[in-house]
CSV table of C-alpha atoms in Angstrom, one decimal:
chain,number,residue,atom,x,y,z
R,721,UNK,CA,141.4,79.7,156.1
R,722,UNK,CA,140.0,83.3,156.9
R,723,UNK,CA,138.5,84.5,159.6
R,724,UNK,CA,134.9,86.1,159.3
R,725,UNK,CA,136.5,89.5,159.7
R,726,UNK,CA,138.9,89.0,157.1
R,727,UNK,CA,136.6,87.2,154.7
R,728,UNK,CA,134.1,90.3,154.9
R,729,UNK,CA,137.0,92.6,154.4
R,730,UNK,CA,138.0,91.3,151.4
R,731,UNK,CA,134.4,90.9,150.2
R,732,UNK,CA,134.1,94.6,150.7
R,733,UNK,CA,137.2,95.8,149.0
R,734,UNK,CA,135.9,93.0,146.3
R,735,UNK,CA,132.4,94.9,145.9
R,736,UNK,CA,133.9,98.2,145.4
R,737,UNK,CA,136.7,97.9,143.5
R,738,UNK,CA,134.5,96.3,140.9
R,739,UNK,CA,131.5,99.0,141.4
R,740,UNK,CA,134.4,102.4,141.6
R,741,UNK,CA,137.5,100.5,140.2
R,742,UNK,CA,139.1,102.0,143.2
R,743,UNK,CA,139.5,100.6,146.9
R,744,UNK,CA,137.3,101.7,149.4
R,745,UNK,CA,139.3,104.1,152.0
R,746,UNK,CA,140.2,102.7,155.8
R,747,UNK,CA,137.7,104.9,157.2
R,748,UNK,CA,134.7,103.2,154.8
R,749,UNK,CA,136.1,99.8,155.4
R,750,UNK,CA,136.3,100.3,159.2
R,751,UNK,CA,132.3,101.5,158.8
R,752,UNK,CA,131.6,98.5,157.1
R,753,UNK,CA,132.9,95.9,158.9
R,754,UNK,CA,131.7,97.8,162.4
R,755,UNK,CA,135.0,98.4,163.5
R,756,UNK,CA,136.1,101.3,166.0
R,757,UNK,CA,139.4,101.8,164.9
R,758,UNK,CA,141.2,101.9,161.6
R,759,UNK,CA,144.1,100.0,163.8
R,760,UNK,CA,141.6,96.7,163.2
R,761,UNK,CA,141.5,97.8,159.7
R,762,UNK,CA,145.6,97.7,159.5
R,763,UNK,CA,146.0,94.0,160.8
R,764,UNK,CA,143.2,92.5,159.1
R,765,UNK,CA,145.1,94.0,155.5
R,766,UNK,CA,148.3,92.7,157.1
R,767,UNK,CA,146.4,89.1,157.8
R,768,UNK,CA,145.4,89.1,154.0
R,769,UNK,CA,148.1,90.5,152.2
R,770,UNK,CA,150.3,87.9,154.4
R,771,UNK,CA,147.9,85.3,153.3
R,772,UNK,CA,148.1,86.1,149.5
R,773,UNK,CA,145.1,87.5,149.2
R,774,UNK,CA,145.8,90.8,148.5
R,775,UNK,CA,148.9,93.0,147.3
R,776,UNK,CA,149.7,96.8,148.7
R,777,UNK,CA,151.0,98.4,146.2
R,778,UNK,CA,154.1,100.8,146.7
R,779,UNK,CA,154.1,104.3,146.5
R,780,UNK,CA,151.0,104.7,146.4
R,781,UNK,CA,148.4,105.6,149.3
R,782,UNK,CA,145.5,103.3,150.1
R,783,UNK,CA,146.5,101.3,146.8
R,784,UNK,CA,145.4,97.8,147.1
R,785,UNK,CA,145.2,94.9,144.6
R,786,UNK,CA,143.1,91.8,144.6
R,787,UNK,CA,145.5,88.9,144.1
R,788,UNK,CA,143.0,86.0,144.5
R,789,UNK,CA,139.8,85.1,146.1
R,790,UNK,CA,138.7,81.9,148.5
R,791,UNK,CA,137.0,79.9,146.7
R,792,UNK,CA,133.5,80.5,148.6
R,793,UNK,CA,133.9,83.7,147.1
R,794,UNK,CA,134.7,82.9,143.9
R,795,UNK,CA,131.5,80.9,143.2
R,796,UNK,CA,129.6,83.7,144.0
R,797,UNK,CA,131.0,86.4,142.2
R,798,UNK,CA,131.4,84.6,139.1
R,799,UNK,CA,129.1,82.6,137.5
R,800,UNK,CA,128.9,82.5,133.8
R,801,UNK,CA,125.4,81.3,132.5
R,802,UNK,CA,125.1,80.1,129.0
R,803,UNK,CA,121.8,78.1,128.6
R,804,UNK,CA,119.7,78.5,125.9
R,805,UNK,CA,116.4,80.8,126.2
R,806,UNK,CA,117.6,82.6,129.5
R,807,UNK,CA,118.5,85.8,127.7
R,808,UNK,CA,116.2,88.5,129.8
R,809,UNK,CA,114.9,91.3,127.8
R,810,UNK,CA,117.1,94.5,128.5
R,811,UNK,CA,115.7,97.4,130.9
R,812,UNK,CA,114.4,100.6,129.2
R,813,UNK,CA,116.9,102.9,128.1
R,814,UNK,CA,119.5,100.5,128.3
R,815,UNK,CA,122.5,101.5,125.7
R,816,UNK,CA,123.4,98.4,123.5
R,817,UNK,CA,127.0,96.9,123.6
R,818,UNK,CA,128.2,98.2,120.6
R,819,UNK,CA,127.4,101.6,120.9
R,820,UNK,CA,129.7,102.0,124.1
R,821,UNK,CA,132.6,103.8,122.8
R,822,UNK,CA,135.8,105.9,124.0
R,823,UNK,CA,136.5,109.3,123.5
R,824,UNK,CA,139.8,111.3,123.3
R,825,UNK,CA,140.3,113.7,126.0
R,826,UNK,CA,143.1,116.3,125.7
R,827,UNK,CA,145.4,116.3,129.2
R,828,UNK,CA,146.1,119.6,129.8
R,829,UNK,CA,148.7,118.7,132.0
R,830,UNK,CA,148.9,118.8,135.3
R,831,UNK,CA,147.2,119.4,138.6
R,832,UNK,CA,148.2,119.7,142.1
R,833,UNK,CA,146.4,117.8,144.8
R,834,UNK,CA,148.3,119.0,147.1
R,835,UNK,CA,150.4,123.0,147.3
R,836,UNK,CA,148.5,124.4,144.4
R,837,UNK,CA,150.8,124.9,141.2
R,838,UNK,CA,150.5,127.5,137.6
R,839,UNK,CA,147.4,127.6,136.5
R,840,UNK,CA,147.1,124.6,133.3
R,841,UNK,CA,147.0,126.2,129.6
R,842,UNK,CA,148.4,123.9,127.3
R,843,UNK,CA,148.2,120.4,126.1
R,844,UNK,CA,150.6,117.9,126.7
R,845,UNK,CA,148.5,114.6,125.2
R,846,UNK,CA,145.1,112.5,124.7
R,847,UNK,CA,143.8,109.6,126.7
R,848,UNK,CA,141.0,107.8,125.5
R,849,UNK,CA,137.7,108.0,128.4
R,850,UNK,CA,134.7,105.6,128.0
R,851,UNK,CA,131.9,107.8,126.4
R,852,UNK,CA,129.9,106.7,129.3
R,853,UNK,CA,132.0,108.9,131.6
R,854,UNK,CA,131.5,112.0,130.7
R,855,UNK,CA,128.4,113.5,132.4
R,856,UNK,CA,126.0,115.9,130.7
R,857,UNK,CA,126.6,118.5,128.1
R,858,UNK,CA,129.4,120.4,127.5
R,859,UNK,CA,133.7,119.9,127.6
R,860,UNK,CA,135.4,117.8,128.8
R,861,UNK,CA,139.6,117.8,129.8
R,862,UNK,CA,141.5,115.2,131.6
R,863,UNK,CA,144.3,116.4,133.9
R,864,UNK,CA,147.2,114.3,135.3
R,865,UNK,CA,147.3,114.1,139.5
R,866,UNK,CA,150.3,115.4,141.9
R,867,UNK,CA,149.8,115.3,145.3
R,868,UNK,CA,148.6,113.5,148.3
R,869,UNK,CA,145.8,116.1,149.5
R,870,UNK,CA,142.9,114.0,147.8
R,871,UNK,CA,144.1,110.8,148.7
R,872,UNK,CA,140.7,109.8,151.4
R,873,UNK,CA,138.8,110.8,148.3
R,874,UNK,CA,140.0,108.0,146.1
R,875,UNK,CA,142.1,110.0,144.2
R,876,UNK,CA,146.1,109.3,144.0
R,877,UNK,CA,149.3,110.7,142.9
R,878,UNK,CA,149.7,110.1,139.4
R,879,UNK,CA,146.2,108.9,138.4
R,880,UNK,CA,144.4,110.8,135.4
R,881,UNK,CA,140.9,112.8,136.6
R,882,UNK,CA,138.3,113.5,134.3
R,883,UNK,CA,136.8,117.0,134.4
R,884,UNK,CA,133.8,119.0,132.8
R,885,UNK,CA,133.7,122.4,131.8
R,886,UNK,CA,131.5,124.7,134.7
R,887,UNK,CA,131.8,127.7,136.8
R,888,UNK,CA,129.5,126.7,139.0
R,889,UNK,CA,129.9,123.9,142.0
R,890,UNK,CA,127.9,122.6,144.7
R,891,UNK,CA,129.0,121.9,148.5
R,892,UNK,CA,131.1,118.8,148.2
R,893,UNK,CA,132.1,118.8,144.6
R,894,UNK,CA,135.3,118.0,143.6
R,895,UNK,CA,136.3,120.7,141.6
R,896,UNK,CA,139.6,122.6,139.7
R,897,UNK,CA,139.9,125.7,141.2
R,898,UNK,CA,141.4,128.7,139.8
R,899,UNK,CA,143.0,130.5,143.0
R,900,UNK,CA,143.9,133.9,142.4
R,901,UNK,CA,144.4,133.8,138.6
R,902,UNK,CA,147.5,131.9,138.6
R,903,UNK,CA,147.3,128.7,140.7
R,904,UNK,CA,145.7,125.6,140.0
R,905,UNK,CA,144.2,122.6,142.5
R,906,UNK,CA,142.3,119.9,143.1
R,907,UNK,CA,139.7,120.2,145.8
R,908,UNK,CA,136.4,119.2,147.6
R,909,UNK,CA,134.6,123.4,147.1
R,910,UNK,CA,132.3,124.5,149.9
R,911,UNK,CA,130.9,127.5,149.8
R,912,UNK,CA,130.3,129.4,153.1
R,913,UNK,CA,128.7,133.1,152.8
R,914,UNK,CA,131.7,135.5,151.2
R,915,UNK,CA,134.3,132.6,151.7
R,916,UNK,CA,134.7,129.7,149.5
R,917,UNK,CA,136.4,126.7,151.3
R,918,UNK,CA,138.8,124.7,149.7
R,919,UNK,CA,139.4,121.0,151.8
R,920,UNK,CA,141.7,118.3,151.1
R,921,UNK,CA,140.8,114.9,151.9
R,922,UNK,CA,144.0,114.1,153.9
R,923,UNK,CA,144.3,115.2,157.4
R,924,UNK,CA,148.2,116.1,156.7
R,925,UNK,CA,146.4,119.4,155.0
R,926,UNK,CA,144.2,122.6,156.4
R,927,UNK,CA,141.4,123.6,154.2
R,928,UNK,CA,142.1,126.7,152.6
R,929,UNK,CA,139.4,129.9,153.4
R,930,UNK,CA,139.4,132.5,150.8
R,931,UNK,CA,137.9,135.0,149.5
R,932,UNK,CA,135.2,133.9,146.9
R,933,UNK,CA,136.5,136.6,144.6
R,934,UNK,CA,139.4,135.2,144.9
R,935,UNK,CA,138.1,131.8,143.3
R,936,UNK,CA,137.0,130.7,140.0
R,937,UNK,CA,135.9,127.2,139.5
R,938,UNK,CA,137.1,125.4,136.3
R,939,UNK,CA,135.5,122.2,136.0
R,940,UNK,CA,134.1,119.0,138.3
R,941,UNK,CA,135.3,116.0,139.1
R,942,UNK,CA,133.5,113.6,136.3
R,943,UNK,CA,136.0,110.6,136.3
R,944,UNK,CA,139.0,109.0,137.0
R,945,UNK,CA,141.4,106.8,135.4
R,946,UNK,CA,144.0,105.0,137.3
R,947,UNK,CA,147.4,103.0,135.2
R,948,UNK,CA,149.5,100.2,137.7
């Protein structure tokens, strides 16, 4: 039996995983569930991974995997309804089933979220995206992840991020960034009179203040697709 800690935990992480595909981060869990300290956060993840509940996965920061759910909680998130004459007409705009489609993205390779590395060029494969994923007009690229920087963001080491074609950002985009001509990275852009800020979302790394001529922006942050 869970506690009523525990049980909202896990109905958190439940609700977001299926509305991001990604788990929530400690410090949005410990919001959530009122908590002061992400230390409360660590034992009640402990308490349900050591109840089956839910898997860590290793390797990989702030990975988690649903294994199962009680069954109080299963009743509510899934309840198929088949009855004849409930179908509910869909809302305006809605895009039919079987136009959803995927698209090939070329990976140019990869990018560091982390020590920035030589600027990407080439092509190294395709993944196929949703169609619904990429946002508004223009290109799109994929890029593989390296790094721990971005980790608070959602974003892991090794996962695929989806980007579109700009040279423009707003504060708080996640963006490529062209630094100096030659490097390459993965970063929440700020802009702050003749300085562009470049922040990680990992403690373990400063945000980087440069020169805004020293910046070019490459893309933003559309997507993300994530393999286990």
């Amino acid at each position: 039996m869970l506690t009523r800690k525990q049980l909202e935990l896990l109905n958190f992480i439940q609700k977001r995983m299926a509305r991001d595909g990604v788990p929530p981060s400690f410090d949005e869990m410990k919001d959530a569930l009122d908590l002061r300290s992400k230390s409360g956060i660590h034992r009640l993840i402990t308490a349900l991974e050591e109840r089956g509940f839910i898997r860590r996965l290793a390797h990989r920061a702030r990975a988690l995997e649903i294994v199962k759910l009680p069954e109080a909680m299963e009743k509510q998130t899934f309840q198929p309804r088949v009855i004849e004459g409930d179908r509910r007409d869909p809302p305006p705009g809605a895009m039919p089933v079987e136009a959803v489609h995927a698209l090939e993205l070329p990976v140019m390779g990869r990018i560091a979220a982390g020590v920035p590395i030589e600027a990407i060029s080439e092509v190294s494969h395709h993944v196929a995206v949703p169609g619904s994923m990429l946002s508004g007009k223009g290109a799109h690229y994929a890029l593989e992840v390296r790094g721990d920087s971005m980790i608070d963001a959602g974003i892991n080491d090794g996962d695929i991020v989806v980007i579109r074609e700009q040279t423009t950002a707003d504060n708080g985009d996640i963006v490529v960034a062209l630094v100096d001509g030659h490097e390459a990275t993965l970063k929440r852009f700020r802009r702050q009179g003749a300085m562009i800020l470049l922040e990680a979302a990992n403690a373990a790394y400063e945000t980087r203040v440069l020169p805004a001529a020293m910046v070019k922006v490459q893309g933003r942050l559309v997507g993300l697709i994530r393999c286990y």
